[in-house]
Coordinates of C-alpha atoms in Angstrom, one line a residue:
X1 CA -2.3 28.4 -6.1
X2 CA -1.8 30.5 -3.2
X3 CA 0.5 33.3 -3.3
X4 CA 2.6 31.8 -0.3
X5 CA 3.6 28.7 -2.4
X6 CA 4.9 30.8 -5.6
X7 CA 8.1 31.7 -2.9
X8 CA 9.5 28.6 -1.9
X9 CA 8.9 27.3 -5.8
X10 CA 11.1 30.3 -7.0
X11 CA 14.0 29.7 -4.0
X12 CA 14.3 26.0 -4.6
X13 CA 14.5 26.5 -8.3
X14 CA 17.1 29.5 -8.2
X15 CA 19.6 27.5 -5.6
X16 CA 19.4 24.4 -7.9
X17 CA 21.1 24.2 -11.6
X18 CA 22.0 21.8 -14.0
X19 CA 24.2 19.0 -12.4
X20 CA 25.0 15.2 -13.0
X21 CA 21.7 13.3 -11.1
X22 CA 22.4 11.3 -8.1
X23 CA 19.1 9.7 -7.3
X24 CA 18.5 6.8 -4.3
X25 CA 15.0 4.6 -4.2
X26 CA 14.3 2.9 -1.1
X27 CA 11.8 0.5 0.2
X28 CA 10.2 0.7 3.7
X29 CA 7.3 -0.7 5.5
X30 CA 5.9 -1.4 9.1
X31 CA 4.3 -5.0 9.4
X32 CA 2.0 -4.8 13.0
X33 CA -0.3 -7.5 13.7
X34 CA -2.2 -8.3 17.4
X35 CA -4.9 -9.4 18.9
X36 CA -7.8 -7.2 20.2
X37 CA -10.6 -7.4 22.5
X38 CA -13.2 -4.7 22.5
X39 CA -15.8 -4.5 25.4
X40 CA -18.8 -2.3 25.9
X41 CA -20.2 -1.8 22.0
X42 CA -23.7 -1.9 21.3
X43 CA -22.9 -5.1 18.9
X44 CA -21.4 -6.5 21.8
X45 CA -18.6 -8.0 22.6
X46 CA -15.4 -9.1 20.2
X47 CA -12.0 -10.6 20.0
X48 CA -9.7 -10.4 16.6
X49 CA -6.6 -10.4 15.0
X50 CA -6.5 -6.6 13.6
X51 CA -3.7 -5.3 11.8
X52 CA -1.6 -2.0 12.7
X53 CA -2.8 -1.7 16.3
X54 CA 0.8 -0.3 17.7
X55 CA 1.8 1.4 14.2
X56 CA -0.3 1.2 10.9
X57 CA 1.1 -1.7 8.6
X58 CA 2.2 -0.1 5.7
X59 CA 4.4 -1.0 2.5
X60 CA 6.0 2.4 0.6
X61 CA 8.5 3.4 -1.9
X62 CA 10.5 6.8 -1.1
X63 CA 13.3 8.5 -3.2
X64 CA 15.8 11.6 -4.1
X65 CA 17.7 13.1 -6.6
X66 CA 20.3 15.6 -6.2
X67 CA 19.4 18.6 -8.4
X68 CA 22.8 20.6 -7.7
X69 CA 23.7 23.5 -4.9
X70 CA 22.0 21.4 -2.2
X71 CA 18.4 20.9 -3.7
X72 CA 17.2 18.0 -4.1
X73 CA 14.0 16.4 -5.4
X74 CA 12.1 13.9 -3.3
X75 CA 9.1 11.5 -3.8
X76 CA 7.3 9.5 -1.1
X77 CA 4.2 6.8 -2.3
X78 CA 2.8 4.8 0.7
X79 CA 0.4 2.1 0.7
X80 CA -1.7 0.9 4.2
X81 CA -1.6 -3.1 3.9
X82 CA -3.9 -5.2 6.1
X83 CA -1.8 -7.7 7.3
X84 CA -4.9 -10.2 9.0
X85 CA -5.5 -10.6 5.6
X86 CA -3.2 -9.6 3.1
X87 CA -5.5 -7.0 1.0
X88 CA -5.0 -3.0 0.7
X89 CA -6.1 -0.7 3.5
X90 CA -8.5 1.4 1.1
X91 CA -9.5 -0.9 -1.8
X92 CA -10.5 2.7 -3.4
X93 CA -6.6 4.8 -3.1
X94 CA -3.4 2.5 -3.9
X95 CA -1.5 5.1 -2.3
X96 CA -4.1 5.7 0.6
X97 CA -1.5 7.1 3.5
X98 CA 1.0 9.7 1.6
X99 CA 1.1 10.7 -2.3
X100 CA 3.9 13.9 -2.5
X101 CA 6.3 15.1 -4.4
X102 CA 8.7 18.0 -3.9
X103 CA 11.6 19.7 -3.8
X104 CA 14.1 20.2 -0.6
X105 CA 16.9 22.5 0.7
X106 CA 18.9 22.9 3.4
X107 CA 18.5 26.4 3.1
X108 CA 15.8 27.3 1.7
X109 CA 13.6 24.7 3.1
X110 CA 11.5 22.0 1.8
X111 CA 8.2 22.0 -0.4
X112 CA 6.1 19.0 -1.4
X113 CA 2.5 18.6 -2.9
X114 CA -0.1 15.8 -3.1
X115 CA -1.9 13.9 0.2
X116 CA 0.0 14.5 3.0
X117 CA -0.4 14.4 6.8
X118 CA -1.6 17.4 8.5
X119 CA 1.1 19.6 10.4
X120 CA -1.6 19.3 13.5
X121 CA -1.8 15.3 13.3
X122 CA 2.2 15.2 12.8
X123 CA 2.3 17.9 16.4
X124 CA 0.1 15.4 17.6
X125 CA 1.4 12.0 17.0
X126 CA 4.9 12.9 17.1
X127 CA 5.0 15.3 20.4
X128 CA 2.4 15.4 22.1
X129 CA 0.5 11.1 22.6
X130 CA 3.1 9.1 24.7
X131 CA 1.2 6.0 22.8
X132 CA 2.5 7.7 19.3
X133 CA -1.4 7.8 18.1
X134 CA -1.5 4.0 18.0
X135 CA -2.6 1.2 21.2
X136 CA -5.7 1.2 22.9
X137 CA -4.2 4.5 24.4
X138 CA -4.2 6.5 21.1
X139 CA -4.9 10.7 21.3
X140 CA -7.0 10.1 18.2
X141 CA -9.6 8.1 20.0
X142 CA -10.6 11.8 21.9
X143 CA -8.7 14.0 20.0
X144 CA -10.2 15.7 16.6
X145 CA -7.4 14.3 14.2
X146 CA -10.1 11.8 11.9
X147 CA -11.1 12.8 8.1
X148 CA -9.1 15.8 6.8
X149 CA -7.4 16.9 9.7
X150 CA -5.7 14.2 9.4
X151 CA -4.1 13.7 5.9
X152 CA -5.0 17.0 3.4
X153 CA -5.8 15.9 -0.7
X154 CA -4.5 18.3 -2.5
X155 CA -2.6 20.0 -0.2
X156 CA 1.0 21.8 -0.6
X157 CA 3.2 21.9 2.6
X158 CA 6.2 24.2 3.2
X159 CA 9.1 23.4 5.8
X160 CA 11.2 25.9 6.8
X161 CA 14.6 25.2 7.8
X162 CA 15.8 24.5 11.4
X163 CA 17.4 27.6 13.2
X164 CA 17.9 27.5 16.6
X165 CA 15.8 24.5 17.1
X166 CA 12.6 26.5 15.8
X167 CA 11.4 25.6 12.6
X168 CA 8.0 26.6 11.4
X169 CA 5.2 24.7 8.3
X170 CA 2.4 26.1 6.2
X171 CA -0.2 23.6 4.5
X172 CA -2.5 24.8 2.1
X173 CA -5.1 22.2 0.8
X174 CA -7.1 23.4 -2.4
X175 CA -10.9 23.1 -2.3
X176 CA -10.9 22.4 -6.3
X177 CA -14.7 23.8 -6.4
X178 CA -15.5 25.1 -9.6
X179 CA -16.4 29.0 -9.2
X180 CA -15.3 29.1 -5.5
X181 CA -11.5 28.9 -5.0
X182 CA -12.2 28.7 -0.9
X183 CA -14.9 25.9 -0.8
X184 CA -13.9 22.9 0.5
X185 CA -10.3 24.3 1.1
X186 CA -8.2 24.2 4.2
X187 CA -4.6 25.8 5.4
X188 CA -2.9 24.6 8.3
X189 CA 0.0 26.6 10.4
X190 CA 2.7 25.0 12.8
X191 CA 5.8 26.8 14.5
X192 CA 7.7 23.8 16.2
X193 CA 10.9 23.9 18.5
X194 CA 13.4 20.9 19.2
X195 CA 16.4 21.4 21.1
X196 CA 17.7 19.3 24.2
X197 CA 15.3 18.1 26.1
X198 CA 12.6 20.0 25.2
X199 CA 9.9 19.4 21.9
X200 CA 7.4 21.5 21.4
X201 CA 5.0 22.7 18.7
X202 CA 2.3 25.0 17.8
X203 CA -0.4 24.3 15.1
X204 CA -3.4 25.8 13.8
X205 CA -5.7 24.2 11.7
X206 CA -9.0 26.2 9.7
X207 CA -11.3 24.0 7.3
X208 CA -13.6 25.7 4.9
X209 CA -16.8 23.4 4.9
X210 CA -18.6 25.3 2.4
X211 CA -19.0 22.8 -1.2
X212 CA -20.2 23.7 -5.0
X213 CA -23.9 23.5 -4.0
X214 CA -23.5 24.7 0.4
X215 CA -22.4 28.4 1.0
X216 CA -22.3 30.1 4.0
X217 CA -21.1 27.5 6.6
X218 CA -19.5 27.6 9.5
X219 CA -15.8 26.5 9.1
X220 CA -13.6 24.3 11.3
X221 CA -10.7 25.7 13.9
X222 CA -8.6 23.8 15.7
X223 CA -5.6 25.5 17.6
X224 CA -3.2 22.5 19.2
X225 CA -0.2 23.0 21.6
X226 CA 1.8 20.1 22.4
X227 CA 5.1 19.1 24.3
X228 CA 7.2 16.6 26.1
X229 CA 10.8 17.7 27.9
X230 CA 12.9 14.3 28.5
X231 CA 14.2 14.0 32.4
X232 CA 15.9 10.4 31.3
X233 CA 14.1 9.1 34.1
X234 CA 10.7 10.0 32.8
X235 CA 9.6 11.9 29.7
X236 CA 6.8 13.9 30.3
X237 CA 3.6 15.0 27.5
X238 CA 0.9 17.4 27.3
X239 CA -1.4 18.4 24.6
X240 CA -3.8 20.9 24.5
X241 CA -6.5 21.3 21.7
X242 CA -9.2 24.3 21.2
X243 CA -12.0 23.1 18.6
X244 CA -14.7 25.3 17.8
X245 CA -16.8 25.2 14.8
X246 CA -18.7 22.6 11.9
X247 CA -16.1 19.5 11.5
X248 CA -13.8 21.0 14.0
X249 CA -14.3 17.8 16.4
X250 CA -14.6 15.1 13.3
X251 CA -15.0 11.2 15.5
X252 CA -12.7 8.5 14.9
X253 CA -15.5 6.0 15.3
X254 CA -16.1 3.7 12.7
X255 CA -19.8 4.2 13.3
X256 CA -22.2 7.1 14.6
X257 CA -24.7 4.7 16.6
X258 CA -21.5 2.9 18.6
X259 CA -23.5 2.2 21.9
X260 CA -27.1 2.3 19.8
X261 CA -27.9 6.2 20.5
X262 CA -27.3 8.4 17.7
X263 CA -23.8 10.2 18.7
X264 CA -22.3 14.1 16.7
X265 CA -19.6 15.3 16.7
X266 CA -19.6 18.4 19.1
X267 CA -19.1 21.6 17.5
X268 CA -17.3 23.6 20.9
X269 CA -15.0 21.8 23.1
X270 CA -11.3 21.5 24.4
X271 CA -9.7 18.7 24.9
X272 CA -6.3 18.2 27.4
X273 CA -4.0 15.3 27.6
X274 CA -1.0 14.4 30.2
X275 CA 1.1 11.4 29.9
X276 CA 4.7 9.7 30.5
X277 CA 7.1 7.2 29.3
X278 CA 9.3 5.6 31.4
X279 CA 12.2 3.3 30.4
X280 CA 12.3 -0.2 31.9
X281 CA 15.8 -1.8 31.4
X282 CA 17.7 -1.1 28.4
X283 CA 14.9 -2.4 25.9
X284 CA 11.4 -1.6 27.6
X285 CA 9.2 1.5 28.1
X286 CA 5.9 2.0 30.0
X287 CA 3.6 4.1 28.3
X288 CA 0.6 6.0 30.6
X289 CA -2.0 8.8 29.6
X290 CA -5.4 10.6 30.7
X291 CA -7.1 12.6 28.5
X292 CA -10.2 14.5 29.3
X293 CA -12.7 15.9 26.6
X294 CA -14.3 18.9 27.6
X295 CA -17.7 19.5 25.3
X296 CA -18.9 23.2 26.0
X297 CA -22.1 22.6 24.3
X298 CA -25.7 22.5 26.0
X299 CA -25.3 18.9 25.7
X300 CA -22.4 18.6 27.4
X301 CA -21.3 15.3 26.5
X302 CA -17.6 14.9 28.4
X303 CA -15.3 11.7 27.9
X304 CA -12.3 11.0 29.3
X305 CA -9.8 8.2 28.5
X306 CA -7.3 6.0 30.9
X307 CA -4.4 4.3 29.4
X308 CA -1.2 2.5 30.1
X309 CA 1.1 0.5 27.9
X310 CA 4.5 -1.7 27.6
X311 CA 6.8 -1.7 24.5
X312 CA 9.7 -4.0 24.7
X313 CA 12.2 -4.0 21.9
X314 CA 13.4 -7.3 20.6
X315 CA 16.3 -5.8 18.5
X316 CA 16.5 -2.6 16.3
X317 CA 13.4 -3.4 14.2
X318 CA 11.2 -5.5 16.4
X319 CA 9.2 -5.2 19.1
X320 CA 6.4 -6.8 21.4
X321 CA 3.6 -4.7 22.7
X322 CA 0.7 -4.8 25.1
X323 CA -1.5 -2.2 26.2
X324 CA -5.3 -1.5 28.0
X325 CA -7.5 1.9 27.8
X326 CA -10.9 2.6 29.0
X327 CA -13.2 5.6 27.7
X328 CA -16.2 7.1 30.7
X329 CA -18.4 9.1 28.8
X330 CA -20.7 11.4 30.0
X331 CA -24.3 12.2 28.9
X332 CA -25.2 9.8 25.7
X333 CA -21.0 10.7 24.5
X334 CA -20.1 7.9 22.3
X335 CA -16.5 8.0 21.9
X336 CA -14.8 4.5 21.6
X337 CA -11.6 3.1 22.1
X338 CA -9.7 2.4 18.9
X339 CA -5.6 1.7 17.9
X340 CA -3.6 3.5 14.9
X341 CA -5.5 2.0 12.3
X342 CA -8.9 1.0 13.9
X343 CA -11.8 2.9 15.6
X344 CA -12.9 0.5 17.6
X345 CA -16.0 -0.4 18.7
X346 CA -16.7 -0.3 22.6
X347 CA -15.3 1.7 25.7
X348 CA -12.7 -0.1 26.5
X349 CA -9.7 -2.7 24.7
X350 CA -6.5 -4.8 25.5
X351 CA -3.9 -5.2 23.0
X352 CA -1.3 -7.8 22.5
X353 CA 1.1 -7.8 19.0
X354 CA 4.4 -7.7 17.5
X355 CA 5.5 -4.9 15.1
X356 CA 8.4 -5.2 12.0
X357 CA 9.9 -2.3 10.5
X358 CA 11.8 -2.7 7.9

């Protein structure tokens, strides 16, 4: 374990002492379903009924237990569920989207371990995509937030607490290679701010890509900033993401041969995204991004994505959504437009569904 996580451990334990237990379980869960039409794929093209397209369907089990002098332990176990037809998300992880357990304090801050989202995917998602990282205009269909910089295995996250409005995270995901503590090993830094208006956060993310049997490789930076300041009117986004390195630029597609040329991911690049949501009424919102890929390769293989999208809320827990994006890409790039939970297959889909929370 890293030295950094010994810290927290020993705060969290010291604040907390033996008290009557006060736990709470609850059940929560996102059912999205819509239709999907995908144009522009090598295997030509299709129409379906996918599940998650606005927000990953997902079925999960959270909990806490008061400890004593304000710490608390905590749990979360969450499950992705098909909805088009009923079966698990991964057939090989029950718990395929979060796994943690932890302890938390409102001052000392909060410390969980197991497979967890990345601080850069949570900057991402949660600041800096207008569309929330699901629709056809998802950040993650340019952005480099697939595979492990996504959610971490193994990986132990500390939250400080909130002072000012700044708040800041460290992730540390253990390699677990036998003889080599760093292979396969990843840590991931984000200082955030939210006050008023204004949300925005800093992240760094550096992947070791060496394994038991590959030394010497290069690793994986990313360096993400991200931000939207609320005008009521409008609410204005921008992200910003540097990638340099091996598995710095992971793709989202679902395939490497998406228009029938082998596609890689590129290995130097920066990618830039501005967007808005504007409220329609007192239950809609337009959704709107560009993002440009920038590949400073030899190859040079640019993209760049147009999207717009509707959300109108039903009641507190239900809403209707629709939404169109188109990829360009430049020089044999294969980039395709996906949703939240689907890659998608050509360059460019329309989305129609309904999402439940509950």
């Amino acid at each position: 374990m890293k030295p950094f996580a010994a810290i927290p451990i020993v705060m969290l334990l010291a604040a907390s002492g033996a008290a009557t237990a006060q736990s709470n379980i609850t059940i929560y869960g996102i059912a999205d379903a819509g239709i999907v039409s995908e144009r522009g794929g090598a295997a030509g093209n299709v129409t379906k009924v996918s599940s998650g397209v606005a927000s990953a369907s997902r079925l999960g089990f959270k909990g806490s237990e008061e400890l004593g002098a304000g710490v608390s332990a905590l749990f979360v176990l969450e499950a992705g569920i098909s909805i088009d037809t009923g079966a698990l998300a991964s057939s090989g992880q029950a718990f395929n989207r979060q796994s943690f357990v932890g302890l938390a304090s409102k001052d000392a801050g909060s410390l969980t371990v197991g497979r967890q989202y990345t601080l850069t995917y949570n900057a991402l998602g949660q600041v800096g995509d207008p569309f929330g990282s699901g629709l056809s205009g998802s950040a993650k269909n340019l952005f480099p937030v697939a595979g492990a910089n996504l959610r971490a295995n193994n990986s132990i996250i500390y939250t400080t607490p909130v002072k000012n409005g700044f708040s800041a995270g460290l992730l540390y995901s253990l390699g677990e290679t036998a003889g080599d503590s760093e292979a396969g090993s990843q840590y991931n830094v984000s200082i955030n701010y939210a006050k008023g208006p204004v949300n925005a956060r800093l992240a760094h993310n550096h992947r070791n890509n060496d394994s038991a049997t590959l030394t010497g490789t290069d690793s994986g930076r990313n360096t993400l900033f991200v931000a939207n300041v609320d005008f009521k009117v409008v609410k204005v986004f921008f992200a910003y993401s540097n990638d340099k390195g091996l598995n710095s630029a992971p793709l989202n597609n679902a395939t490497p041969l998406p228009y029938g040329k082998v596609f890689r991911p590129s290995l130097r690049g920066d990618d830039t995204l501005v967007g808005v949501t504007i409220p329609v009424g007192p239950a809609g919102t337009i959704m709107t991004s560009y993002i440009r890929k920038n590949d400073k390769t030899a190859l040079n293989q640019d993209a760049a994505q147009y999207a717009v999208g509707y959300v109108h809320a039903l009641s507190k827990r239900t809403s209707a959504y629709t939404s169109y994006g188109m990829i360009d890409n430049r020089n044999g790039a294969g980039y395709t437009v996906g949703n939240n939970a689907e890659a998608g297959s050509g360059d460019r889909a329309f989305n129609i569904g309904l999402r439940h929370t509950f």
